[in-house]
Coordinates of C-alpha atoms in Angstrom, one line a residue:
M230 CA -23.5 -29.3 -10.2
G231 CA -22.1 -32.0 -12.5
D232 CA -24.7 -31.3 -15.4
I233 CA -24.0 -27.7 -15.0
E234 CA -20.3 -27.9 -15.2
T235 CA -20.5 -30.2 -18.1
S236 CA -23.0 -27.5 -19.6
A237 CA -20.2 -24.7 -19.3
K238 CA -17.5 -26.7 -20.8
T239 CA -19.5 -28.1 -23.8
K240 CA -21.5 -24.8 -24.2
T241 CA -24.8 -26.7 -24.3
K242 CA -28.2 -25.2 -23.0
L243 CA -29.8 -26.7 -20.1
K244 CA -33.8 -26.8 -19.8
M245 CA -34.7 -25.0 -16.3
T246 CA -36.9 -22.5 -14.5
P247 CA -35.8 -19.0 -14.7
S248 CA -35.5 -19.2 -10.8
E249 CA -33.1 -22.0 -11.3
A250 CA -31.2 -20.2 -13.7
I251 CA -30.8 -17.4 -11.4
V252 CA -29.7 -19.8 -8.5
E253 CA -27.3 -21.6 -10.6
T254 CA -25.7 -18.4 -11.8
L255 CA -25.4 -17.1 -8.2
L256 CA -23.5 -20.5 -7.3
A257 CA -21.3 -19.8 -10.4
E258 CA -20.4 -16.5 -8.9
G259 CA -19.6 -18.1 -5.5
V260 CA -22.4 -16.6 -3.5
E261 CA -22.8 -18.4 -0.3
H262 CA -25.5 -16.2 1.2
I263 CA -28.1 -13.7 0.4
T264 CA -29.5 -10.9 2.8
G265 CA -32.9 -9.5 3.0
I266 CA -36.5 -9.9 4.1
L267 CA -38.6 -12.8 2.5
G268 CA -41.3 -11.9 0.2
S269 CA -43.8 -13.5 -2.1
A270 CA -42.2 -11.8 -5.1
F271 CA -39.4 -13.9 -5.2
M272 CA -40.4 -17.0 -3.1
D273 CA -40.0 -19.4 -6.1
M274 CA -36.2 -18.5 -5.9
L275 CA -36.0 -18.4 -2.2
D276 CA -37.3 -22.0 -2.1
L277 CA -34.2 -23.3 -4.0
L278 CA -31.7 -21.7 -1.8
P279 CA -31.4 -24.4 1.0
A280 CA -30.9 -27.2 -1.7
A281 CA -28.5 -25.0 -3.5
G282 CA -26.5 -24.5 -0.4
I283 CA -27.1 -20.6 -0.5
K284 CA -27.9 -19.2 3.0
F285 CA -30.7 -16.7 3.3
I286 CA -29.9 -14.3 6.2
P287 CA -33.1 -12.5 7.2
V288 CA -32.8 -8.9 8.8
R289 CA -35.3 -6.8 10.6
H290 CA -35.2 -3.8 7.9
E291 CA -34.1 -3.8 4.2
Q292 CA -31.8 -1.2 4.7
N293 CA -29.6 -3.0 7.0
A294 CA -29.2 -5.8 4.4
A295 CA -27.3 -3.6 2.0
H296 CA -25.2 -2.3 4.8
M297 CA -24.3 -5.7 5.8
E298 CA -23.4 -6.6 2.4
D299 CA -21.3 -3.4 1.8
A300 CA -19.3 -4.7 4.8
Y301 CA -19.0 -8.2 3.8
T302 CA -17.8 -7.1 0.2
R303 CA -15.3 -4.7 1.8
M304 CA -13.9 -7.7 3.9
T305 CA -13.8 -10.5 1.1
G306 CA -13.7 -8.6 -2.3
K307 CA -16.9 -10.7 -3.3
A308 CA -19.9 -8.8 -4.4
G309 CA -22.7 -9.1 -2.0
V310 CA -26.1 -9.9 -2.8
V311 CA -29.5 -8.6 -1.4
V312 CA -33.1 -9.0 -2.0
G313 CA -36.4 -7.9 -0.9
Q314 CA -40.1 -7.8 -1.7
N315 CA -41.1 -5.7 -4.8
G316 CA -42.2 -2.0 -3.9
P317 CA -41.4 -1.3 -0.2
G318 CA -39.1 -4.0 0.4
I319 CA -36.6 -2.7 -2.3
T320 CA -37.3 1.1 -1.8
N321 CA -36.3 0.3 1.9
M322 CA -32.7 -0.2 0.5
V323 CA -32.5 3.2 -1.1
T324 CA -30.3 4.6 1.6
S325 CA -28.0 1.9 2.2
V326 CA -27.5 1.0 -1.9
A327 CA -26.8 5.0 -2.1
A328 CA -24.2 4.5 0.6
A329 CA -22.7 1.4 -1.0
N330 CA -22.8 3.5 -4.3
M331 CA -20.7 6.4 -2.8
A332 CA -18.4 3.8 -1.3
H333 CA -17.8 1.9 -4.6
T334 CA -18.8 -1.2 -3.2
P335 CA -19.6 -3.9 -5.8
M336 CA -23.1 -5.4 -4.9
V337 CA -26.1 -7.1 -6.9
V338 CA -29.4 -5.9 -5.8
I339 CA -32.1 -8.5 -6.8
S340 CA -35.1 -6.5 -7.5
P341 CA -38.3 -8.2 -7.9
S342 CA -40.8 -6.0 -9.6
A343 CA -44.6 -5.8 -10.1
G344 CA -45.8 -8.4 -12.5
T345 CA -46.2 -7.7 -16.3
T346 CA -49.7 -8.5 -16.5
S347 CA -50.8 -5.7 -14.2
L348 CA -48.1 -3.3 -14.7
G349 CA -49.3 0.5 -14.8
W350 CA -52.5 -0.2 -13.0
D351 CA -51.0 1.0 -9.5
G352 CA -51.3 -2.5 -8.3
F353 CA -50.3 -3.5 -4.7
Q354 CA -46.7 -2.9 -4.0
E355 CA -46.2 -1.5 -7.5
C356 CA -43.2 1.0 -8.1
D357 CA -41.1 1.9 -10.9
Q358 CA -37.8 0.6 -9.1
V359 CA -35.5 1.0 -11.9
S360 CA -36.2 4.7 -12.0
V361 CA -35.7 5.0 -8.4
F362 CA -32.4 3.3 -8.3
K363 CA -30.8 4.6 -11.4
P364 CA -29.2 7.7 -9.9
I365 CA -28.0 5.6 -7.0
T366 CA -26.3 2.7 -8.6
K367 CA -23.7 2.0 -11.1
A368 CA -26.3 0.4 -13.6
T369 CA -29.7 -0.9 -13.7
V370 CA -30.4 -4.2 -15.7
R371 CA -34.0 -5.1 -16.4
V372 CA -34.8 -8.5 -17.4
P373 CA -36.9 -8.2 -20.7
H374 CA -38.1 -11.8 -20.9
P375 CA -37.8 -14.8 -18.6
S376 CA -35.3 -16.4 -21.1
R377 CA -32.9 -13.5 -20.3
A378 CA -32.9 -14.4 -16.6
A379 CA -29.5 -15.7 -16.4
D380 CA -27.8 -13.3 -19.0
C381 CA -29.1 -10.4 -17.4
L382 CA -27.7 -11.5 -13.9
R383 CA -24.3 -12.1 -15.4
T384 CA -24.6 -8.6 -16.9
A385 CA -25.4 -7.5 -13.4
F386 CA -22.4 -9.0 -11.9
R387 CA -20.1 -7.9 -14.7
L388 CA -21.0 -4.2 -14.4
A389 CA -20.9 -4.6 -10.4
Y390 CA -17.4 -5.6 -10.8
A391 CA -16.3 -3.5 -13.5
E392 CA -17.8 -0.1 -12.2
R393 CA -17.0 -0.9 -8.6
G394 CA -20.6 -0.4 -7.2
P395 CA -24.2 -1.6 -6.8
V396 CA -26.2 -2.8 -9.8
L397 CA -30.1 -3.3 -9.7
Y398 CA -31.4 -6.7 -11.4
D399 CA -34.7 -5.8 -11.8
I400 CA -36.9 -8.9 -12.8
P401 CA -41.0 -8.7 -12.9
R402 CA -42.2 -11.3 -10.5
D403 CA -44.0 -13.4 -13.0
Y404 CA -40.6 -13.9 -14.8
F405 CA -39.5 -16.4 -12.2
Y406 CA -41.7 -18.9 -13.5
G407 CA -41.9 -20.9 -16.7
E408 CA -39.4 -23.0 -18.7
I409 CA -36.4 -21.8 -20.5
E410 CA -33.2 -23.0 -22.1
D411 CA -29.9 -21.3 -21.4
Y412 CA -26.2 -21.7 -20.4
I413 CA -24.8 -21.6 -17.0
L414 CA -21.3 -20.0 -17.5
E415 CA -18.5 -19.5 -15.3
P416 CA -17.3 -16.0 -14.5
H417 CA -14.4 -15.8 -16.7
Q418 CA -16.6 -16.6 -19.5
Y419 CA -18.4 -13.2 -19.2
R420 CA -16.3 -10.8 -17.2
A421 CA -12.6 -9.8 -16.8
E422 CA -11.4 -11.3 -13.5
L423 CA -7.7 -9.7 -14.0
R424 CA -7.0 -6.1 -14.0
S425 CA -3.9 -4.4 -15.6
C426 CA -1.4 -2.0 -14.5
G427 CA -2.7 0.7 -17.0
S428 CA -1.0 2.6 -19.7
I429 CA 2.7 2.1 -19.7
E430 CA 3.0 5.7 -21.0
S431 CA 1.3 6.9 -18.0
I432 CA 3.3 4.9 -15.8
E433 CA 6.7 6.2 -17.3
K434 CA 5.5 9.7 -16.9
A435 CA 4.6 9.0 -13.0
V436 CA 8.1 7.5 -12.7
E437 CA 9.7 10.5 -14.0
I438 CA 7.7 12.8 -11.7
L439 CA 8.6 10.6 -8.7
A440 CA 12.4 10.4 -9.7
E441 CA 12.6 14.2 -9.7
A442 CA 10.4 14.8 -6.4
K443 CA 12.2 16.2 -3.4
R444 CA 9.1 15.8 -1.0
P445 CA 7.0 12.8 -2.2
V446 CA 4.1 11.8 -0.2
I447 CA 1.8 8.8 -0.9
I448 CA -2.0 8.7 0.0
S449 CA -3.0 5.0 0.1
G450 CA -6.7 4.4 -0.3
R451 CA -9.5 1.8 -0.6
G452 CA -8.3 0.7 -3.8
A453 CA -4.9 -0.4 -2.5
V454 CA -6.8 -2.7 0.1
D455 CA -9.2 -3.9 -2.4
A456 CA -6.3 -5.0 -4.6
D457 CA -4.2 -6.3 -1.8
G458 CA -1.5 -4.0 -2.9
I459 CA -0.3 -2.7 0.6
D460 CA 3.1 -4.3 0.1
A461 CA 3.6 -2.7 -3.2
V462 CA 2.7 0.9 -1.5
K463 CA 5.3 0.1 1.0
D464 CA 8.0 -0.9 -1.4
I465 CA 7.6 2.5 -3.1
A466 CA 7.3 4.4 0.1
E467 CA 10.6 2.9 1.5
Y468 CA 12.5 3.3 -1.9
L469 CA 11.7 6.9 -1.9
T470 CA 11.5 7.7 1.9
A471 CA 8.0 8.9 1.1
P472 CA 5.7 9.3 4.1
V473 CA 2.3 7.6 3.5
A474 CA -1.0 8.9 4.6
A475 CA -4.2 6.9 4.7
S476 CA -7.2 8.3 2.7
Y477 CA -10.3 9.5 4.7
M478 CA -11.8 6.8 6.9
H479 CA -9.5 4.2 5.3
N480 CA -7.2 3.9 8.3
D481 CA -6.3 0.1 7.4
A482 CA -4.7 1.4 3.9
F483 CA -1.3 1.5 5.4
P484 CA 0.0 -0.3 8.6
A485 CA 0.1 2.3 11.4
D486 CA 3.1 0.7 12.9
H487 CA 5.4 1.4 9.9
P488 CA 7.9 4.1 10.4
L489 CA 6.6 6.1 7.2
A490 CA 3.0 5.8 8.3
V491 CA 1.4 9.3 9.3
G492 CA -2.1 8.3 9.9
P493 CA -5.5 9.2 7.8
I494 CA -6.2 12.7 6.4
G495 CA -9.8 14.0 6.3
Y496 CA -12.4 15.2 9.0
M497 CA -10.8 14.4 12.5
G498 CA -8.0 12.8 10.9
S499 CA -4.3 12.8 12.0
K500 CA -2.5 16.3 12.2
A501 CA 0.7 14.5 11.5
A502 CA -0.6 13.4 8.2
M503 CA -1.8 16.8 7.4
N504 CA 1.3 18.5 8.3
I505 CA 3.3 16.2 6.2
V506 CA 0.9 16.3 3.3
K507 CA 0.8 19.9 3.0
D508 CA 4.6 20.1 2.4
A509 CA 4.6 17.7 -0.5
D510 CA 5.9 18.5 -4.0
V511 CA 4.6 15.3 -5.4
L512 CA 1.4 13.3 -4.2
L513 CA 1.1 9.8 -5.2
A514 CA -2.5 8.8 -4.8
I515 CA -2.9 5.1 -4.9
G516 CA -6.4 3.7 -5.2
T517 CA -8.1 6.8 -4.0
R518 CA -10.7 9.5 -5.8
L519 CA -9.3 12.3 -3.6
S520 CA -12.8 13.3 -2.7
V521 CA -14.1 16.7 -2.0
F522 CA -15.1 16.1 1.7
G523 CA -12.2 13.7 2.2
T524 CA -9.7 16.6 1.5
L525 CA -11.4 19.6 3.3
P526 CA -9.3 21.6 5.7
C527 CA -9.5 20.2 9.2
Y528 CA -8.5 21.6 12.5
D529 CA -8.1 25.0 10.6
I530 CA -5.3 23.3 8.6
D531 CA -5.6 23.8 5.0
Y532 CA -3.4 20.8 4.3
F533 CA -4.1 19.7 0.8
P534 CA -1.2 21.0 -1.3
K535 CA -2.1 23.6 -3.9
H536 CA 1.0 23.2 -6.2
A537 CA 2.1 19.6 -5.7
K538 CA 2.2 17.5 -8.8
I539 CA -0.5 14.8 -8.4
I540 CA -0.1 11.1 -9.9
Q541 CA -3.4 9.4 -9.3
I542 CA -4.0 5.6 -9.7
D543 CA -7.7 4.4 -9.9
I544 CA -9.4 1.5 -11.5
N545 CA -12.3 3.7 -12.8
P546 CA -11.5 6.5 -15.3
K547 CA -14.4 8.3 -13.9
H548 CA -12.7 9.2 -10.8
I549 CA -9.3 10.6 -12.1
A550 CA -8.9 14.3 -11.5
R551 CA -12.1 15.0 -9.7
P552 CA -11.9 17.3 -7.9
H553 CA -8.0 17.9 -8.0
H554 CA -6.2 18.3 -11.3
V555 CA -3.4 15.6 -12.0
E556 CA -0.2 15.5 -13.7
A557 CA -0.3 11.9 -14.3
A558 CA -3.4 9.8 -14.5
I559 CA -3.2 5.9 -14.4
V560 CA -6.3 4.1 -15.0
G561 CA -5.3 0.7 -13.4
D562 CA -5.3 -1.9 -10.6
A563 CA -3.7 -0.3 -7.6
K564 CA -1.4 -3.2 -6.9
A565 CA -0.5 -3.9 -10.3
A566 CA 0.2 -0.2 -11.2
S567 CA 2.2 0.1 -8.0
E568 CA 4.3 -2.8 -8.8
E569 CA 5.1 -1.5 -12.2
I570 CA 5.8 1.9 -10.9
Y571 CA 8.3 0.3 -8.1
K572 CA 9.9 -1.8 -11.0
R573 CA 10.6 1.1 -13.3
L574 CA 11.4 3.6 -10.5
K575 CA 14.5 1.3 -9.6
E576 CA 15.6 1.3 -13.1
K577 CA 15.2 5.0 -13.3
K578 CA 16.4 6.2 -10.1
P579 CA 18.9 4.4 -8.2
R580 CA 18.2 4.3 -4.5
V581 CA 19.9 6.7 -2.3
Q582 CA 20.4 6.2 1.5
V583 CA 17.2 6.6 3.6
D584 CA 16.3 10.3 4.1
K585 CA 17.2 10.6 7.7
E586 CA 15.9 14.2 8.0
R587 CA 12.5 13.4 6.5
M588 CA 12.3 10.1 8.8
A589 CA 13.0 12.3 12.1
K590 CA 10.4 14.9 10.6
V591 CA 7.7 12.1 10.3
A592 CA 8.6 10.6 13.8
D593 CA 8.4 14.2 15.3
E594 CA 4.9 15.0 13.8
K595 CA 3.7 11.5 14.8
R596 CA 4.8 12.1 18.5
K597 CA 3.2 15.4 18.7
W598 CA -0.2 14.3 17.5
E599 CA 0.0 11.3 19.7
E600 CA 0.7 13.6 22.8
E601 CA -2.1 15.9 21.5
R602 CA -4.8 13.1 21.0
V603 CA -4.1 11.6 24.3
K604 CA -4.0 15.0 26.2
L605 CA -7.6 15.8 24.7
A606 CA -8.8 12.4 25.7
M607 CA -7.8 12.6 29.2
A608 CA -9.7 16.0 29.8
E609 CA -12.4 15.3 32.3
G610 CA -15.7 14.6 31.0
S611 CA -19.1 14.2 32.8
P612 CA -19.4 11.4 32.9
I613 CA -16.9 10.3 30.4
N614 CA -15.1 12.5 27.6
P615 CA -16.0 10.7 24.6
R616 CA -12.5 10.9 23.3
R617 CA -11.5 9.0 26.4
A618 CA -13.9 6.4 25.6
L619 CA -12.5 6.0 22.2
L620 CA -8.9 6.0 23.6
E621 CA -9.7 3.3 26.1
I622 CA -11.6 1.0 23.4
S623 CA -8.6 1.4 20.9
R624 CA -6.2 0.3 23.7
A625 CA -8.5 -2.7 24.7
I626 CA -9.0 -4.4 21.5
P627 CA -6.9 -7.2 20.1
E628 CA -4.7 -6.2 16.9
N629 CA -7.0 -8.2 14.4
T630 CA -10.2 -6.6 15.7
V631 CA -12.6 -5.2 12.9
V632 CA -13.9 -1.8 13.6
T633 CA -17.1 -0.2 12.0
S634 CA -17.8 3.3 12.6
D635 CA -21.0 5.4 11.9
I636 CA -21.4 9.1 11.2
G637 CA -21.9 11.5 14.0
N638 CA -19.9 13.6 16.6
T639 CA -18.1 10.8 18.4
S640 CA -18.4 8.1 15.5
S641 CA -16.3 10.6 13.2
T642 CA -13.8 11.5 16.1
A643 CA -13.1 7.9 15.9
N644 CA -10.9 8.7 12.8
A645 CA -8.2 10.2 15.2
Y646 CA -8.2 7.2 17.5
F647 CA -8.1 3.9 15.8
D648 CA -4.7 2.6 14.2
F649 CA -4.5 -0.6 12.3
T650 CA -1.8 -2.8 11.2
Q651 CA -3.7 -5.0 9.1
S652 CA -5.8 -4.3 6.1
R653 CA -9.6 -5.0 5.8
K654 CA -10.2 -4.0 9.5
H655 CA -11.6 -0.4 9.2
I656 CA -15.1 -0.5 7.8
A657 CA -16.6 3.1 7.9
A658 CA -19.6 5.0 6.8
L659 CA -18.1 7.2 4.0
T660 CA -19.1 10.2 2.1
F661 CA -22.8 9.3 1.7
G662 CA -23.0 10.1 5.4
N663 CA -25.8 8.2 6.6
C664 CA -26.6 7.3 10.2
G665 CA -27.3 3.5 11.0
F666 CA -24.6 2.0 9.2
A667 CA -21.9 0.7 11.9
Y668 CA -24.1 -1.9 13.5
P669 CA -25.3 -3.9 10.5
A670 CA -22.0 -3.3 8.8
A671 CA -20.4 -5.1 11.7
L672 CA -22.8 -8.2 11.3
G673 CA -21.7 -8.2 7.7
A674 CA -18.1 -8.0 8.8
K675 CA -18.5 -10.9 11.2
I676 CA -20.1 -13.1 8.4
A677 CA -17.0 -12.3 6.5
D678 CA -14.5 -12.9 9.1
P679 CA -15.8 -15.0 11.9
D680 CA -12.5 -15.5 13.5
S681 CA -11.7 -11.8 14.3
P682 CA -13.6 -9.6 17.1
V683 CA -15.8 -7.2 15.6
I684 CA -16.9 -3.9 17.4
A685 CA -19.2 -1.0 16.0
I686 CA -18.7 2.5 17.1
V687 CA -22.3 4.2 17.2
G688 CA -23.9 7.2 18.6
D689 CA -27.1 7.0 20.3
G690 CA -29.0 8.5 17.5
A691 CA -27.7 6.3 14.8
W692 CA -28.3 3.4 17.4
G693 CA -31.9 4.1 17.4
M694 CA -31.9 3.3 13.5
S695 CA -30.1 0.0 14.1
L696 CA -30.7 -1.6 17.5
H697 CA -33.5 -3.8 16.3
E698 CA -30.8 -5.8 14.3
V699 CA -29.5 -7.0 17.7
S700 CA -32.4 -9.6 17.3
T701 CA -30.7 -10.6 14.0
A702 CA -27.1 -10.9 15.8
V703 CA -28.6 -13.3 18.5
E704 CA -30.8 -15.2 16.0
Q705 CA -27.6 -15.7 13.5
K706 CA -25.1 -16.1 16.6
L707 CA -23.1 -13.2 15.5
P708 CA -20.9 -12.1 18.5
V709 CA -20.6 -8.3 17.6
V710 CA -19.8 -5.7 20.2
A711 CA -21.9 -2.5 19.9
C712 CA -20.1 0.3 21.5
V713 CA -23.1 2.9 21.9
F714 CA -22.0 6.5 22.8
N715 CA -25.0 7.8 24.7
N716 CA -24.8 11.4 25.0
G717 CA -28.7 12.2 24.7
A718 CA -28.4 14.2 21.6
W719 CA -27.6 14.3 17.8
C720 CA -24.5 16.1 18.6
A721 CA -22.9 16.5 15.2
E722 CA -26.0 18.6 14.3
K723 CA -25.8 20.3 18.0
K724 CA -22.5 21.5 17.2
N725 CA -23.8 23.4 14.4
Q726 CA -26.4 24.8 16.6
V727 CA -23.9 25.9 19.1
D728 CA -21.5 27.5 16.5
F729 CA -23.9 29.0 14.0
Y730 CA -27.3 29.4 15.8
N731 CA -26.4 30.8 19.3
N732 CA -27.0 27.6 21.2
R733 CA -30.8 27.3 20.1
F734 CA -31.3 23.6 20.1
I735 CA -34.3 22.3 18.1
G736 CA -34.7 18.6 17.5
A737 CA -31.1 18.0 18.9
D738 CA -32.0 16.2 22.3
I739 CA -32.8 12.4 22.4
E740 CA -34.6 10.7 25.2
G741 CA -33.9 6.9 24.9
P742 CA -34.4 3.9 26.9
D743 CA -31.6 2.0 28.8
F744 CA -29.8 0.4 25.9
A745 CA -28.3 -2.0 28.0
E746 CA -31.6 -3.4 29.2
V747 CA -33.0 -3.4 25.9
A748 CA -30.2 -5.5 24.6
K749 CA -30.8 -8.0 27.5
A750 CA -34.6 -8.2 26.6
M751 CA -33.5 -9.1 23.0
G752 CA -31.4 -12.0 24.2
A753 CA -28.0 -10.3 24.2
N754 CA -25.6 -9.0 26.7
G755 CA -25.8 -5.5 27.8
I756 CA -23.6 -3.4 30.0
T757 CA -24.0 0.2 31.1
I758 CA -20.6 2.0 31.6
D759 CA -20.1 5.3 33.4
R760 CA -16.5 5.4 34.4
P761 CA -13.8 5.5 31.8
E762 CA -11.7 3.1 33.8
D763 CA -14.4 0.2 33.4
I764 CA -14.3 0.4 29.5
K765 CA -11.3 -1.7 29.2
G766 CA -12.6 -4.6 31.2
A767 CA -16.0 -4.3 29.6
I768 CA -14.6 -4.8 26.2
E769 CA -12.4 -7.7 27.2
E770 CA -15.4 -9.3 28.7
A771 CA -17.6 -8.7 25.8
I772 CA -15.1 -10.2 23.2
K773 CA -14.5 -13.3 25.6
S774 CA -18.2 -14.0 26.1
D775 CA -18.5 -14.8 22.4
Q776 CA -22.0 -13.3 22.4
P777 CA -23.7 -10.3 20.9
T778 CA -23.1 -7.5 23.4
V779 CA -24.2 -3.9 23.9
L780 CA -22.1 -1.5 25.8
N781 CA -24.2 1.5 26.8
I782 CA -21.4 4.0 27.5
K783 CA -22.6 7.4 28.9
V784 CA -20.6 10.2 27.4
D785 CA -20.3 14.0 28.0
G786 CA -22.8 15.7 25.3
T787 CA -21.2 19.0 25.6
Q788 CA -17.6 17.8 24.6
L789 CA -18.2 18.3 20.8
A790 CA -16.1 17.9 17.8
P791 CA -16.0 20.7 15.1
P792 CA -18.8 21.1 12.5
F793 CA -18.8 18.6 9.7
R794 CA -19.5 21.3 7.3
K795 CA -17.8 24.3 8.4
D796 CA -17.3 25.3 4.8
A797 CA -21.0 25.1 4.0
L798 CA -22.8 27.0 7.0
K799 CA -23.2 30.6 7.7
K800 CA -24.4 32.7 10.7
P801 CA -28.1 33.5 10.1
R802 CA -29.5 36.7 8.6
R803 CA -33.2 37.6 9.0
L804 CA -35.1 40.3 7.1
L805 CA -38.5 40.0 8.6
P806 CA -39.0 41.8 11.7
K807 CA -40.5 39.0 13.8
Y808 CA -37.4 37.0 13.2
A809 CA -34.9 40.1 13.9
H810 CA -34.0 38.4 17.4
L811 CA -32.7 35.4 15.4
D812 CA -30.3 37.6 13.4
A813 CA -26.5 37.0 14.3
A814 CA -26.1 40.9 14.3
N815 CA -28.6 41.0 17.2
W816 CA -27.2 38.4 19.4
D817 CA -25.8 39.0 22.9
N818 CA -22.1 38.9 23.0

């Protein structure tokens, strides 16, 4: 790197190939690995990676590459990088890139495209990838000429960090070759690395509102985690005796053992959080977009306050006041803004004694919710109540464990059972809501944090979409523990058929192989569990083994969580005579 470093300092251009320019720019960005499946389209770049010291991690399906990098980025704060063959290799990433986009995870998708000499002839593996990815990324950057290879990659990283999401870097496959002259710059030369607290006027307005609040509540979100701002959130909470809820599926956004922590809101979240939030007169939302799905009523509690004054802090102005209107909007870094609010709050409002009445209410709500969630878990199941399995796993894992969770009946119920005292430990499938996220995310999390145990909470339906990556875990020596909740059905959708379609089950049931034996055949450990008392020992054994392990946990398929979208479903009405028996009005009571 000596010549490259000299080039950056003296601002002289280097003669190199576009592939070399790309790889050197990746090195300048601190990229240590790239995930994907090899392809001829980018093989010239691929050939350079070992000499550059960048590891290539091959997966079994490109969708899982972006899920892995999504988790890696959430753990480290560094934008992940994925690559695939032009056409099907890149389009295989549509789902996972869309998921990362909804999760606001910085990522660069290196997208080789069809060669310029045959473009438009419907050649082999030709696809207009820019058009495909434009709606599901923060930006698409197309390299217009080989000489712009490094410049456009710098732009992709700049936008990924600025917009907080994936960016497509599209480069025709023939543009990897040739001879160019360009600079290799350091990140501070082309993108802002420090973020501010936002407008001081907005901060002052927020402080005025908080100073007058009688029942302030804080919602801490992903932005507080990404900014390493949890201590600043604590300072405000303790100064105001303000309870703190975690935003939907970001249970690590505030330490659960803090006296003011009330748990997560959102689907299958904490009733303690919901009962506290609904009484707020001021809501301080730190690093959260307050999404529609993440603030819907749950357990028949319409908890999101209708008349509270909302102060929202978000790094991206596009996420302010959607969908909830706000009284004060702060476009800034969650940590910097929180620190500035705390500083000015102390000047504006002298600290009063701790509100013992509020503290007692928080403690009481938490006690009641803990008793309820344990009682629900201890109900008998055949063979195992899925809630009991979640409870046993949560009790068995060490404090520093990273938990990834999928979408599905049991995986989403995990929102009620996993408490975290450390940040960057909860990596959940978020509001894109696709199955097959948790296991590849666990692999990415393990790459990011090899010293912490990593477990994935996966339903058997989602497992069918990701079990092939056990081969990747074995090959890459990633000792992740997959907790597969095997109930023989797509139970989230089955619950909709129970509640809205009179128990008519179409496409709901799954016949699968013995997942433990499949794992063994792939070179991993496999254990089948059909008694709740065996879960703790199996988890401990799996973590101690330091080997990829699949726990095939047999759970009751009749013990189902409430529908995901109760707000969006209706009991059926049928107008044609041949379907009259399916009309809700004609069901037998």
